[in-house]
Coordinates of C-alpha atoms in Angstrom, one line a residue:
M1 CA 24.7 5.3 -88.8
S2 CA 22.4 8.2 -87.8
P3 CA 23.7 10.3 -84.9
D4 CA 20.4 10.1 -83.0
R5 CA 21.4 13.3 -81.2
P6 CA 18.8 14.5 -78.6
D7 CA 18.2 18.1 -77.6
L8 CA 18.6 18.1 -73.8
T9 CA 17.9 21.9 -73.4
A10 CA 14.3 21.6 -72.2
L11 CA 14.9 18.6 -69.9
G12 CA 15.7 18.6 -66.2
P13 CA 19.0 17.8 -64.5
I14 CA 21.0 14.9 -65.7
V15 CA 22.9 13.0 -63.0
L16 CA 26.3 11.5 -63.6
A17 CA 26.5 8.7 -61.1
Y18 CA 29.9 7.2 -60.2
D19 CA 31.6 5.2 -57.5
N20 CA 33.1 7.4 -54.8
D21 CA 35.9 4.8 -54.0
A22 CA 37.1 5.0 -57.6
L23 CA 38.7 8.4 -57.0
A24 CA 41.3 6.9 -54.7
G25 CA 41.8 3.6 -56.6
D26 CA 44.3 2.4 -59.2
A27 CA 44.6 3.5 -62.8
A28 CA 41.6 1.3 -63.9
S29 CA 39.4 2.8 -61.2
R30 CA 40.5 6.5 -61.6
D31 CA 39.6 6.2 -65.3
V32 CA 36.1 7.2 -64.1
L33 CA 37.3 10.8 -63.7
D34 CA 38.1 11.0 -67.4
Q35 CA 34.7 9.6 -68.2
L36 CA 33.0 12.1 -65.9
D37 CA 34.8 15.1 -67.5
A38 CA 34.1 13.9 -71.0
V39 CA 30.4 13.0 -70.5
E40 CA 29.8 16.3 -68.6
A41 CA 31.2 18.2 -71.6
A42 CA 29.1 16.2 -74.1
V43 CA 25.9 16.8 -72.1
A44 CA 26.7 20.6 -72.1
V45 CA 27.1 20.6 -75.9
L46 CA 23.7 18.8 -76.1
G47 CA 22.2 21.6 -74.1
G48 CA 21.8 19.7 -70.8
T49 CA 22.7 20.5 -67.3
S50 CA 24.6 17.7 -65.4
V51 CA 25.2 17.1 -61.7
R52 CA 27.7 14.6 -60.3
V53 CA 26.5 12.2 -57.7
G54 CA 29.1 9.9 -56.0
M55 CA 27.8 6.6 -54.7
D56 CA 29.0 4.2 -52.1
L57 CA 27.4 1.6 -49.9
D58 CA 25.3 4.2 -48.1
L59 CA 22.3 3.8 -50.5
G60 CA 20.1 5.9 -48.3
R61 CA 22.3 8.9 -48.9
A62 CA 22.3 8.2 -52.7
R63 CA 18.5 7.8 -52.7
E64 CA 18.0 11.1 -50.9
S65 CA 20.3 12.9 -53.4
L66 CA 18.5 11.5 -56.3
R67 CA 15.1 12.2 -54.8
R68 CA 16.1 15.8 -54.2
L69 CA 17.5 16.3 -57.7
R70 CA 14.7 14.5 -59.5
P71 CA 16.8 13.9 -62.6
V72 CA 15.3 13.3 -66.0
L73 CA 18.2 10.8 -66.7
V74 CA 21.0 9.1 -64.8
V75 CA 24.2 8.4 -66.7
N76 CA 25.3 5.3 -65.0
L77 CA 29.1 5.3 -64.7
V78 CA 29.2 3.2 -61.6
E79 CA 31.6 0.3 -62.1
S80 CA 31.9 -0.9 -58.5
L81 CA 30.6 -0.1 -55.0
G82 CA 32.5 -0.6 -51.8
G83 CA 35.5 -1.9 -53.7
S84 CA 33.5 -4.7 -55.4
D85 CA 32.8 -4.9 -59.1
R86 CA 30.0 -7.4 -58.3
L87 CA 28.1 -4.6 -56.4
Q88 CA 27.9 -2.3 -59.4
T89 CA 24.6 -4.0 -60.1
V90 CA 23.2 -2.4 -56.9
A91 CA 23.4 1.0 -58.5
A92 CA 21.2 -0.1 -61.4
M93 CA 18.8 -1.7 -58.9
L94 CA 18.4 1.5 -57.0
F95 CA 17.7 3.5 -60.2
E96 CA 15.1 0.9 -61.2
D97 CA 13.5 1.0 -57.7
M98 CA 13.2 4.7 -57.9
G99 CA 11.7 4.6 -61.5
L100 CA 14.5 6.6 -62.9
A101 CA 15.6 6.5 -66.6
F102 CA 19.3 5.5 -66.7
T103 CA 21.8 4.6 -69.3
G104 CA 23.1 1.2 -70.2
T105 CA 22.0 -2.3 -69.1
G106 CA 19.4 -3.1 -66.4
S107 CA 20.3 -4.8 -63.2
L108 CA 19.3 -8.4 -64.1
A109 CA 21.2 -8.4 -67.3
M110 CA 24.1 -6.7 -65.7
A111 CA 24.3 -9.3 -63.0
L112 CA 24.3 -12.0 -65.6
S113 CA 26.9 -10.5 -67.8
N114 CA 29.2 -9.7 -64.8
H115 CA 29.3 -13.3 -63.8
K116 CA 31.5 -14.7 -66.4
L117 CA 30.5 -18.4 -66.0
A118 CA 26.8 -17.7 -65.7
S119 CA 26.9 -15.7 -68.9
K120 CA 29.0 -18.4 -70.5
R121 CA 26.3 -21.0 -69.7
R122 CA 23.6 -18.7 -71.1
L123 CA 25.6 -18.2 -74.3
A124 CA 26.4 -21.8 -74.8
D125 CA 22.7 -22.7 -74.4
A126 CA 21.9 -20.2 -77.1
G127 CA 24.5 -21.8 -79.5
V128 CA 27.1 -19.0 -79.1
P129 CA 30.6 -20.4 -79.2
V130 CA 32.5 -20.0 -75.9
P131 CA 35.6 -21.6 -74.5
A132 CA 35.2 -24.3 -71.9
G133 CA 35.4 -23.2 -68.3
I134 CA 36.0 -24.7 -64.9
Q135 CA 34.5 -23.4 -61.7
L136 CA 34.4 -24.7 -58.2
D137 CA 31.0 -25.6 -56.7
A138 CA 30.0 -24.8 -53.1
S139 CA 31.9 -27.8 -51.8
G140 CA 35.0 -26.9 -53.7
E141 CA 34.6 -29.5 -56.4
P142 CA 35.3 -28.7 -60.1
V143 CA 32.4 -28.3 -62.6
L144 CA 33.1 -28.1 -66.3
V145 CA 31.1 -25.5 -68.2
G146 CA 30.7 -25.1 -71.9
S147 CA 32.2 -28.5 -73.1
E148 CA 32.6 -31.9 -71.6
N149 CA 35.3 -32.9 -74.1
V150 CA 38.2 -30.6 -72.9
R151 CA 40.4 -32.5 -70.5
R152 CA 43.9 -31.3 -71.3
G153 CA 45.3 -28.2 -73.0
D154 CA 46.0 -24.6 -72.3
W155 CA 44.1 -22.7 -69.7
I156 CA 43.9 -19.1 -68.4
V157 CA 42.8 -18.3 -64.8
K158 CA 40.5 -15.3 -64.4
T159 CA 38.5 -13.5 -61.7
L160 CA 34.9 -14.6 -61.7
E161 CA 33.2 -11.2 -61.4
S162 CA 36.0 -8.5 -61.4
H163 CA 36.9 -6.6 -64.5
A164 CA 39.7 -4.5 -66.1
S165 CA 42.0 -7.6 -66.4
L166 CA 42.5 -7.5 -62.6
F167 CA 45.3 -9.8 -61.5
M168 CA 45.8 -11.0 -65.1
D169 CA 49.5 -11.6 -66.1
D170 CA 51.5 -14.3 -67.8
G171 CA 51.5 -16.5 -64.7
M172 CA 47.7 -17.0 -65.1
V173 CA 48.2 -19.0 -68.4
L174 CA 48.8 -22.7 -68.0
R175 CA 50.3 -24.6 -70.9
D176 CA 49.5 -28.2 -71.7
A177 CA 47.8 -28.7 -68.3
D178 CA 45.1 -31.2 -67.3
I179 CA 41.9 -30.3 -65.4
G180 CA 43.6 -31.1 -62.0
D181 CA 46.3 -28.5 -62.7
A182 CA 43.7 -25.9 -63.7
V183 CA 41.7 -26.5 -60.6
A184 CA 44.8 -26.2 -58.4
A185 CA 45.6 -22.8 -60.0
V186 CA 42.0 -21.6 -59.4
R187 CA 42.2 -22.5 -55.8
A188 CA 45.6 -20.9 -55.4
A189 CA 44.5 -17.6 -57.0
A190 CA 41.3 -17.5 -54.9
A191 CA 43.4 -18.0 -51.7
Q192 CA 45.9 -15.4 -52.7
H193 CA 43.5 -12.7 -53.7
G194 CA 40.5 -13.4 -51.6
Q195 CA 37.9 -13.6 -54.3
P196 CA 36.5 -16.3 -56.6
F197 CA 38.4 -17.3 -59.8
F198 CA 37.7 -19.8 -62.6
A199 CA 39.8 -21.4 -65.4
E200 CA 39.0 -21.0 -69.0
Q201 CA 40.3 -22.8 -72.1
F202 CA 43.0 -20.5 -73.5
I203 CA 42.4 -19.8 -77.2
D204 CA 45.8 -19.0 -78.5
G205 CA 45.0 -16.8 -81.5
R206 CA 43.8 -13.4 -82.6
E207 CA 41.9 -11.0 -80.3
F208 CA 39.0 -8.8 -81.3
N209 CA 36.4 -6.7 -79.6
L210 CA 33.2 -5.4 -81.1
S211 CA 31.2 -2.6 -79.7
V212 CA 27.4 -2.4 -80.0
V213 CA 25.3 0.7 -79.4
D214 CA 21.5 0.9 -79.3
G215 CA 19.7 3.0 -81.9
P216 CA 16.1 3.8 -82.8
N217 CA 16.0 0.7 -85.0
G218 CA 17.7 -1.6 -82.6
P219 CA 21.4 -2.4 -81.7
E220 CA 24.0 -1.5 -84.3
V221 CA 27.5 -3.0 -84.4
L222 CA 30.4 -0.5 -84.6
P223 CA 33.5 -1.3 -86.7
P224 CA 35.4 -4.3 -85.3
A225 CA 38.8 -3.8 -83.6
E226 CA 41.7 -6.2 -83.4
I227 CA 44.3 -6.1 -80.7
R228 CA 47.6 -6.9 -82.3
F229 CA 50.6 -8.0 -80.3
I230 CA 53.6 -6.2 -81.9
H231 CA 57.1 -7.7 -81.5
W232 CA 55.7 -10.1 -78.9
E233 CA 58.2 -12.7 -77.6
P234 CA 57.2 -16.2 -78.9
S235 CA 57.2 -17.6 -75.4
R236 CA 54.9 -14.9 -74.0
P237 CA 51.2 -15.6 -73.9
R238 CA 49.3 -13.2 -76.2
I239 CA 46.9 -11.7 -73.6
V240 CA 45.8 -8.2 -72.8
G241 CA 46.7 -8.4 -69.1
Y242 CA 46.5 -5.7 -66.5
A243 CA 49.8 -4.0 -67.5
A244 CA 48.9 -4.1 -71.2
K245 CA 45.6 -2.5 -70.5
W246 CA 46.4 0.2 -67.9
E247 CA 50.2 0.8 -67.4
E248 CA 50.8 3.2 -70.3
E249 CA 54.6 3.4 -69.8
S250 CA 55.0 -0.4 -69.9
E251 CA 56.3 -2.3 -72.9
L252 CA 53.3 -4.6 -72.8
Y253 CA 50.9 -1.6 -73.1
Q254 CA 52.9 -0.1 -76.0
R255 CA 53.0 -3.4 -77.9
S256 CA 49.3 -4.2 -77.6
V257 CA 47.9 -2.1 -80.4
R258 CA 44.3 -1.6 -81.5
H259 CA 43.7 -1.7 -85.2
F260 CA 40.6 -1.2 -87.4
D261 CA 42.3 -2.0 -90.7
F262 CA 41.7 -5.5 -92.3
T263 CA 42.4 -7.3 -95.5
P264 CA 39.7 -8.5 -97.8
E265 CA 40.5 -12.0 -96.6
D266 CA 39.0 -11.1 -93.2
A267 CA 35.6 -10.1 -94.6
G268 CA 34.0 -13.4 -93.8
L269 CA 35.4 -13.6 -90.3
L270 CA 34.3 -10.0 -89.5
S271 CA 30.8 -10.7 -90.7
R272 CA 30.7 -13.7 -88.5
L273 CA 31.9 -11.6 -85.5
R274 CA 29.2 -9.0 -86.1
D275 CA 26.5 -11.7 -86.2
V276 CA 27.7 -13.3 -83.0
S277 CA 27.9 -9.9 -81.3
L278 CA 24.2 -9.4 -82.0
A279 CA 23.4 -12.9 -80.8
V280 CA 25.3 -12.1 -77.5
W281 CA 23.4 -8.8 -77.1
K282 CA 20.1 -10.6 -77.5
S283 CA 21.0 -13.6 -75.4
L284 CA 22.1 -11.5 -72.4
D285 CA 19.4 -8.9 -72.8
L286 CA 21.9 -6.0 -73.0
A287 CA 20.8 -2.4 -73.5
G288 CA 22.2 1.0 -74.3
Y289 CA 25.7 0.0 -75.2
G290 CA 28.1 -3.0 -74.7
R291 CA 31.2 -4.7 -76.0
V292 CA 31.9 -8.3 -76.9
D293 CA 35.4 -9.7 -76.6
F294 CA 36.5 -12.5 -78.9
R295 CA 39.5 -14.8 -79.5
V296 CA 39.8 -16.5 -82.9
D297 CA 41.7 -19.7 -83.1
A298 CA 44.2 -20.9 -85.8
D299 CA 41.3 -22.4 -87.8
G300 CA 39.5 -19.1 -87.9
A301 CA 36.8 -20.1 -85.4
P302 CA 35.6 -17.3 -83.1
F303 CA 35.0 -17.8 -79.4
V304 CA 33.2 -15.2 -77.1
L305 CA 35.4 -14.5 -74.0
E306 CA 32.9 -12.2 -72.3
A307 CA 30.3 -9.5 -72.8
N308 CA 30.9 -6.1 -71.2
A309 CA 27.7 -4.3 -70.1
N310 CA 28.4 -0.5 -69.8
P311 CA 32.0 -0.6 -70.9
C312 CA 34.4 2.3 -70.4
I313 CA 33.4 5.3 -72.5
T314 CA 36.5 7.4 -72.0
P315 CA 37.5 9.2 -75.2
G316 CA 40.1 7.2 -77.0
A317 CA 39.3 4.0 -75.2
G318 CA 38.0 1.0 -77.2
F319 CA 34.3 1.8 -77.3
A320 CA 34.7 5.5 -78.2
A321 CA 37.4 4.7 -80.7
A322 CA 35.0 2.3 -82.5
A323 CA 32.3 5.0 -82.6
E324 CA 34.8 7.4 -84.0
Q325 CA 35.8 4.9 -86.7
A326 CA 32.1 4.7 -87.6
G327 CA 32.0 8.5 -88.0
I328 CA 30.2 9.1 -84.7
S329 CA 31.6 12.0 -82.7
Y330 CA 32.0 11.6 -78.9
T331 CA 29.1 14.0 -78.3
D332 CA 26.9 12.1 -80.7
L333 CA 27.9 8.9 -79.0
I334 CA 26.7 10.2 -75.6
G335 CA 23.6 11.5 -77.3
R336 CA 22.8 8.0 -78.7
I337 CA 23.4 6.4 -75.3
A338 CA 21.1 9.0 -73.6
S339 CA 18.4 8.7 -76.3
A340 CA 18.4 4.9 -75.9
A341 CA 17.8 5.3 -72.1
L342 CA 15.1 7.8 -72.6
R343 CA 13.3 5.6 -75.2
R344 CA 13.5 2.6 -72.9
S345 CA 12.0 4.6 -69.9
H346 CA 9.1 5.8 -72.0
G347 CA 8.3 2.7 -73.7

């Protein structure tokens, strides 16, 4: 893969936009500080000058800051606004309204990918394999999405539009449950946490994620990663829940290990995962960079769990690790993401 490294020396200021509330949040939210530091350093190596702009629900203040700075590019690190992941789309809408070049996916595609059931419907319509899902309609009645044939089995309850495995633990997995049990669990989770949830068919198998980065010749899939559950108790669901993702001192975190090494027997599966990742990218109209999360069942059939627009780009995290595996340095990765945004704005 070519580094596609831009020279930012002659360009104007580059804004690093982030969510103000993240600075006082949990480990998942505070991760933005590591991203800011790393991207700032990469921009400096590329010859650019960066300015941090914190955003919140006072969009007038953000607009005025951006108007005053007149950035040549906004690096969009906004993952939520006002404590809501759903509102991260508003930041992209503001940049679009102001005619600014910005990194990552546009507002419409971001809204679609953030809504896990809306994206599931789009992908299913495009022939992309997804697990069945259950949502509640406006009257509180269940609606089956993705398959009409699943009536009983294993389910996992998830937030509809929040990320970072929020609220996800072993208790969210239901074994050998019918639709009524899954609906009751969705209602209970929504009542407890004050936000919408849905249930998804639980694919009890291997877990993969594939990162995609835009290039001058279109999107390129980075080396696939598998999350392997090391010394996992047989009765424990194999999931990357909140603790496994963010609590570094926890046993679950230390036993959920990312691997890039595979046997020749996996070649066909990995090729299939790459093809499906590109189909997801196209179907959801992603841009800049993204990540697709998969489960693979006992028969070797892959299912797309979700697509992550603008995934975390902290050094050492999944996306940057995949780039490093492909021989792309962190600075060159930020350069590619910046180049993609500048090409899109000019063309």
